[in-house]
């Protein structure tokens, strides 16, 4: 599959993935690309500083993604992340922190990173995803408090951060007040 102009959803859930790499353009097309990765056993932010990752920042505007699911292999080429409205990476074995650059995916309507082994804080940059309607970060090992900036995400209709290691007060402001206890349960 090489023509991805109509691609709106990538569902890589339930595949036991241990590594995932994406290249995305910054919001301003003339700026260099960002390289994002979620790697088994390696801190993502540390991995992004390694020289081989810096090399990937320099040139290419198009990317190639291959994934296998249910014994079928699929190839996607192009700037797919600019066109997607949903990413589902749930039920894999992804480790490390969530890259703050994921907040640059401003066209997303749905992001599901649940049931992984992600650690660290919830990036405050998620507030840049103003169109996001569903955010599921439950069943990970995320820590810290829920960023107050998330109260700016007015389109959110589903918000799940339960069963992590989150602490502090829940920012009961704006629409975050509308989510029930189930969205937050299972945290210290």
mmCIF file of C-alpha atoms in Angstrom:
data_model
loop_
_atom_site.group_PDB
_atom_site.id
_atom_site.type_symbol
_atom_site.label_atom_id
_atom_site.label_comp_id
_atom_site.label_asym_id
_atom_site.label_seq_id
_atom_site.Cartn_x
_atom_site.Cartn_y
_atom_site.Cartn_z
ATOM 1 C CA UNK A 1 0.000 0.000 0.000
ATOM 2 C CA UNK A 2 1.814 3.114 -1.141
ATOM 3 C CA UNK A 3 -0.876 5.774 -1.568
ATOM 4 C CA UNK A 4 -1.655 6.965 1.946
ATOM 5 C CA UNK A 5 -3.338 10.246 1.136
ATOM 6 C CA UNK A 6 -6.614 8.948 2.558
ATOM 7 C CA UNK A 7 -5.142 7.176 5.578
ATOM 8 C CA UNK A 8 -6.834 8.374 8.748
ATOM 9 C CA UNK A 9 -6.246 5.656 11.332
ATOM 10 C CA UNK A 10 -3.332 3.439 12.237
ATOM 11 C CA UNK A 11 -4.174 0.624 14.637
ATOM 12 C CA UNK A 12 -1.124 -1.319 15.778
ATOM 13 C CA UNK A 13 -2.711 -2.616 18.961
ATOM 14 C CA UNK A 14 -2.308 -6.164 20.275
ATOM 15 C CA UNK A 15 0.850 -6.875 18.280
ATOM 16 C CA UNK A 16 3.416 -7.268 21.078
ATOM 17 C CA UNK A 17 5.471 -4.446 19.556
ATOM 18 C CA UNK A 18 8.659 -3.567 21.366
ATOM 19 C CA UNK A 19 9.903 -0.761 19.119
ATOM 20 C CA UNK A 20 8.136 1.873 17.082
ATOM 21 C CA UNK A 21 9.660 4.722 15.112
ATOM 22 C CA UNK A 22 7.929 7.651 13.480
ATOM 23 C CA UNK A 23 9.215 10.662 11.611
ATOM 24 C CA UNK A 24 6.975 13.699 11.702
ATOM 25 C CA UNK A 25 7.154 17.185 10.312
ATOM 26 C CA UNK A 26 7.029 20.113 12.653
ATOM 27 C CA UNK A 27 3.996 22.348 12.289
ATOM 28 C CA UNK A 28 6.069 24.642 10.066
ATOM 29 C CA UNK A 29 6.995 22.659 6.958
ATOM 30 C CA UNK A 30 10.373 24.335 6.465
ATOM 31 C CA UNK A 31 11.725 23.235 9.835
ATOM 32 C CA UNK A 32 13.643 19.971 10.190
ATOM 33 C CA UNK A 33 11.757 16.809 10.965
ATOM 34 C CA UNK A 34 11.417 15.243 14.373
ATOM 35 C CA UNK A 35 12.207 11.584 14.934
ATOM 36 C CA UNK A 36 10.105 9.844 17.560
ATOM 37 C CA UNK A 37 10.633 6.425 18.970
ATOM 38 C CA UNK A 38 9.292 4.117 21.616
ATOM 39 C CA UNK A 39 11.826 1.399 22.338
ATOM 40 C CA UNK A 40 11.780 -1.709 24.494
ATOM 41 C CA UNK A 41 14.197 -1.294 27.384
ATOM 42 C CA UNK A 42 15.523 2.105 26.337
ATOM 43 C CA UNK A 43 14.538 5.551 27.535
ATOM 44 C CA UNK A 44 13.057 7.333 24.530
ATOM 45 C CA UNK A 45 14.353 10.807 25.343
ATOM 46 C CA UNK A 46 17.869 9.424 25.824
ATOM 47 C CA UNK A 47 17.651 7.475 22.580
ATOM 48 C CA UNK A 48 16.750 10.605 20.644
ATOM 49 C CA UNK A 49 20.093 12.164 21.604
ATOM 50 C CA UNK A 50 22.189 9.369 20.091
ATOM 51 C CA UNK A 51 24.075 10.245 16.883
ATOM 52 C CA UNK A 52 22.281 7.745 14.651
ATOM 53 C CA UNK A 53 18.984 9.414 15.488
ATOM 54 C CA UNK A 54 20.389 12.849 14.697
ATOM 55 C CA UNK A 55 21.272 11.626 11.212
ATOM 56 C CA UNK A 56 17.631 10.814 10.617
ATOM 57 C CA UNK A 57 16.567 14.376 11.439
ATOM 58 C CA UNK A 58 18.325 15.893 8.478
ATOM 59 C CA UNK A 59 16.825 15.043 5.149
ATOM 60 C CA UNK A 60 13.813 12.941 4.357
ATOM 61 C CA UNK A 61 10.286 14.241 4.164
ATOM 62 C CA UNK A 62 8.688 10.886 3.472
ATOM 63 C CA UNK A 63 8.874 7.803 5.636
ATOM 64 C CA UNK A 64 8.298 4.136 5.182
ATOM 65 C CA UNK A 65 6.477 2.110 7.820
ATOM 66 C CA UNK A 66 6.053 -1.650 7.779
ATOM 67 C CA UNK A 67 3.999 -3.617 10.244
ATOM 68 C CA UNK A 68 2.723 -7.156 10.416
ATOM 69 C CA UNK A 69 -0.584 -8.105 11.916
ATOM 70 C CA UNK A 70 -2.530 -11.344 11.714
ATOM 71 C CA UNK A 71 0.143 -12.854 9.420
ATOM 72 C CA UNK A 72 -0.195 -10.028 6.893
ATOM 73 C CA UNK A 73 2.527 -7.469 6.197
ATOM 74 C CA UNK A 74 1.628 -3.895 5.238
ATOM 75 C CA UNK A 75 3.852 -1.121 3.899
ATOM 76 C CA UNK A 76 3.037 2.584 4.075
ATOM 77 C CA UNK A 77 5.077 5.314 2.434
ATOM 78 C CA UNK A 78 4.780 9.056 2.651
ATOM 79 C CA UNK A 79 4.058 11.631 5.278
ATOM 80 C CA UNK A 80 1.423 9.517 6.985
ATOM 81 C CA UNK A 81 1.387 11.191 10.388
ATOM 82 C CA UNK A 82 0.238 14.484 8.897
ATOM 83 C CA UNK A 83 -2.883 12.733 7.564
ATOM 84 C CA UNK A 84 -3.834 10.438 10.424
ATOM 85 C CA UNK A 85 -6.621 11.205 12.827
ATOM 86 C CA UNK A 86 -6.031 8.262 15.171
ATOM 87 C CA UNK A 87 -3.168 6.193 16.536
ATOM 88 C CA UNK A 88 -3.723 3.043 18.588
ATOM 89 C CA UNK A 89 -0.583 1.486 20.090
ATOM 90 C CA UNK A 90 -2.354 -0.190 23.002
ATOM 91 C CA UNK A 91 -1.538 -3.670 24.315
ATOM 92 C CA UNK A 92 2.096 -3.736 23.246
ATOM 93 C CA UNK A 93 5.321 -3.744 25.270
ATOM 94 C CA UNK A 94 6.379 -0.142 24.727
ATOM 95 C CA UNK A 95 8.772 1.214 27.381
ATOM 96 C CA UNK A 96 10.240 4.597 28.241
ATOM 97 C CA UNK A 97 8.844 8.080 28.359
ATOM 98 C CA UNK A 98 6.265 9.513 26.001
ATOM 99 C CA UNK A 99 8.104 11.949 23.707
ATOM 100 C CA UNK A 100 6.899 15.520 24.219
ATOM 101 C CA UNK A 101 7.004 15.883 20.426
ATOM 102 C CA UNK A 102 3.853 13.753 20.195
ATOM 103 C CA UNK A 103 2.093 16.999 21.070
ATOM 104 C CA UNK A 104 2.993 18.157 17.546
ATOM 105 C CA UNK A 105 0.436 15.709 16.113
ATOM 106 C CA UNK A 106 -2.166 18.452 16.127
ATOM 107 C CA UNK A 107 -4.555 16.732 13.690
ATOM 108 C CA UNK A 108 -5.116 13.678 15.893
ATOM 109 C CA UNK A 109 -8.609 12.980 17.163
ATOM 110 C CA UNK A 110 -7.739 9.775 19.038
ATOM 111 C CA UNK A 111 -4.577 8.547 20.788
ATOM 112 C CA UNK A 112 -4.461 5.231 22.650
ATOM 113 C CA UNK A 113 -1.197 4.252 24.372
ATOM 114 C CA UNK A 114 -2.867 2.148 27.070
ATOM 115 C CA UNK A 115 -1.683 -1.212 28.397
ATOM 116 C CA UNK A 116 2.031 -0.683 27.796
ATOM 117 C CA UNK A 117 4.934 -0.055 30.152
ATOM 118 C CA UNK A 118 5.396 3.664 29.543
ATOM 119 C CA UNK A 119 7.019 5.691 32.330
ATOM 120 C CA UNK A 120 7.598 9.316 33.266
ATOM 121 C CA UNK A 121 5.229 12.256 33.137
ATOM 122 C CA UNK A 122 2.325 12.957 30.831
ATOM 123 C CA UNK A 123 3.715 15.554 28.409
ATOM 124 C CA UNK A 124 2.176 18.999 28.889
ATOM 125 C CA UNK A 125 2.577 19.402 25.114
ATOM 126 C CA UNK A 126 -0.451 17.142 24.681
ATOM 127 C CA UNK A 127 -2.449 20.349 25.181
ATOM 128 C CA UNK A 128 -1.325 21.317 21.639
ATOM 129 C CA UNK A 129 -3.573 18.552 20.292
ATOM 130 C CA UNK A 130 -6.665 20.733 20.373
ATOM 131 C CA UNK A 131 -8.713 18.375 18.184
ATOM 132 C CA UNK A 132 -8.076 15.322 20.361
ATOM 133 C CA UNK A 133 -11.378 13.738 21.379
ATOM 134 C CA UNK A 134 -10.054 10.574 23.034
ATOM 135 C CA UNK A 135 -6.874 10.105 25.080
ATOM 136 C CA UNK A 136 -6.215 6.756 26.767
ATOM 137 C CA UNK A 137 -2.981 6.453 28.760
ATOM 138 C CA UNK A 138 -4.321 3.935 31.284
ATOM 139 C CA UNK A 139 -2.483 0.839 32.513
ATOM 140 C CA UNK A 140 1.082 2.133 32.214
ATOM 141 C CA UNK A 141 3.627 3.306 34.796
ATOM 142 C CA UNK A 142 3.244 7.046 34.236
ATOM 143 C CA UNK A 143 4.216 9.253 37.171
ATOM 144 C CA UNK A 144 3.947 12.848 38.324
ATOM 145 C CA UNK A 145 0.783 14.876 38.231
ATOM 146 C CA UNK A 146 -1.711 15.479 35.462
ATOM 147 C CA UNK A 147 -0.504 18.640 33.696
ATOM 148 C CA UNK A 148 -2.779 21.629 34.239
ATOM 149 C CA UNK A 149 -2.348 22.392 30.528
ATOM 150 C CA UNK A 150 -4.617 19.440 29.708
ATOM 151 C CA UNK A 151 -7.569 21.523 30.900
ATOM 152 C CA UNK A 152 -7.171 23.419 27.597
ATOM 153 C CA UNK A 153 -8.131 20.289 25.603
ATOM 154 C CA UNK A 154 -11.769 21.236 25.137
ATOM 155 C CA UNK A 155 -12.570 18.567 22.531
ATOM 156 C CA UNK A 156 -11.774 15.661 24.894
ATOM 157 C CA UNK A 157 -14.750 13.375 25.367
ATOM 158 C CA UNK A 158 -12.761 10.387 26.666
ATOM 159 C CA UNK A 159 -9.863 10.756 29.097
ATOM 160 C CA UNK A 160 -8.358 7.695 30.790
ATOM 161 C CA UNK A 161 -5.258 7.855 32.980
ATOM 162 C CA UNK A 162 -6.211 5.196 35.533
ATOM 163 C CA UNK A 163 -3.890 2.465 36.782
ATOM 164 C CA UNK A 164 -0.632 4.408 36.615
ATOM 165 C CA UNK A 165 1.567 5.932 39.324
ATOM 166 C CA UNK A 166 0.137 9.438 39.009
ATOM 167 C CA UNK A 167 0.026 11.587 42.127
ATOM 168 C CA UNK A 168 -1.063 15.051 43.148
ATOM 169 C CA UNK A 169 -4.372 16.760 42.702
ATOM 170 C CA UNK A 170 -6.529 16.157 39.670
ATOM 171 C CA UNK A 171 -6.953 19.496 37.881
ATOM 172 C CA UNK A 172 -10.724 19.734 38.261
ATOM 173 C CA UNK A 173 -11.059 22.653 35.920
ATOM 174 C CA UNK A 174 -12.820 23.172 32.630
ATOM 175 C CA UNK A 175 -14.097 19.911 31.136
ATOM 176 C CA UNK A 176 -11.769 17.580 33.126
ATOM 177 C CA UNK A 177 -14.370 17.867 35.858
ATOM 178 C CA UNK A 178 -16.836 15.947 33.677
ATOM 179 C CA UNK A 179 -14.909 12.654 33.712
ATOM 180 C CA UNK A 180 -15.908 10.073 36.316
ATOM 181 C CA UNK A 181 -13.702 8.337 38.888
ATOM 182 C CA UNK A 182 -13.014 5.482 36.479
ATOM 183 C CA UNK A 183 -10.849 7.817 34.413
ATOM 184 C CA UNK A 184 -8.475 8.289 37.342
ATOM 185 C CA UNK A 185 -8.780 5.185 39.564
ATOM 186 C CA UNK A 186 -5.832 2.960 40.406
ATOM 187 C CA UNK A 187 -3.338 5.752 41.055
ATOM 188 C CA UNK A 188 -1.728 6.494 44.455
#
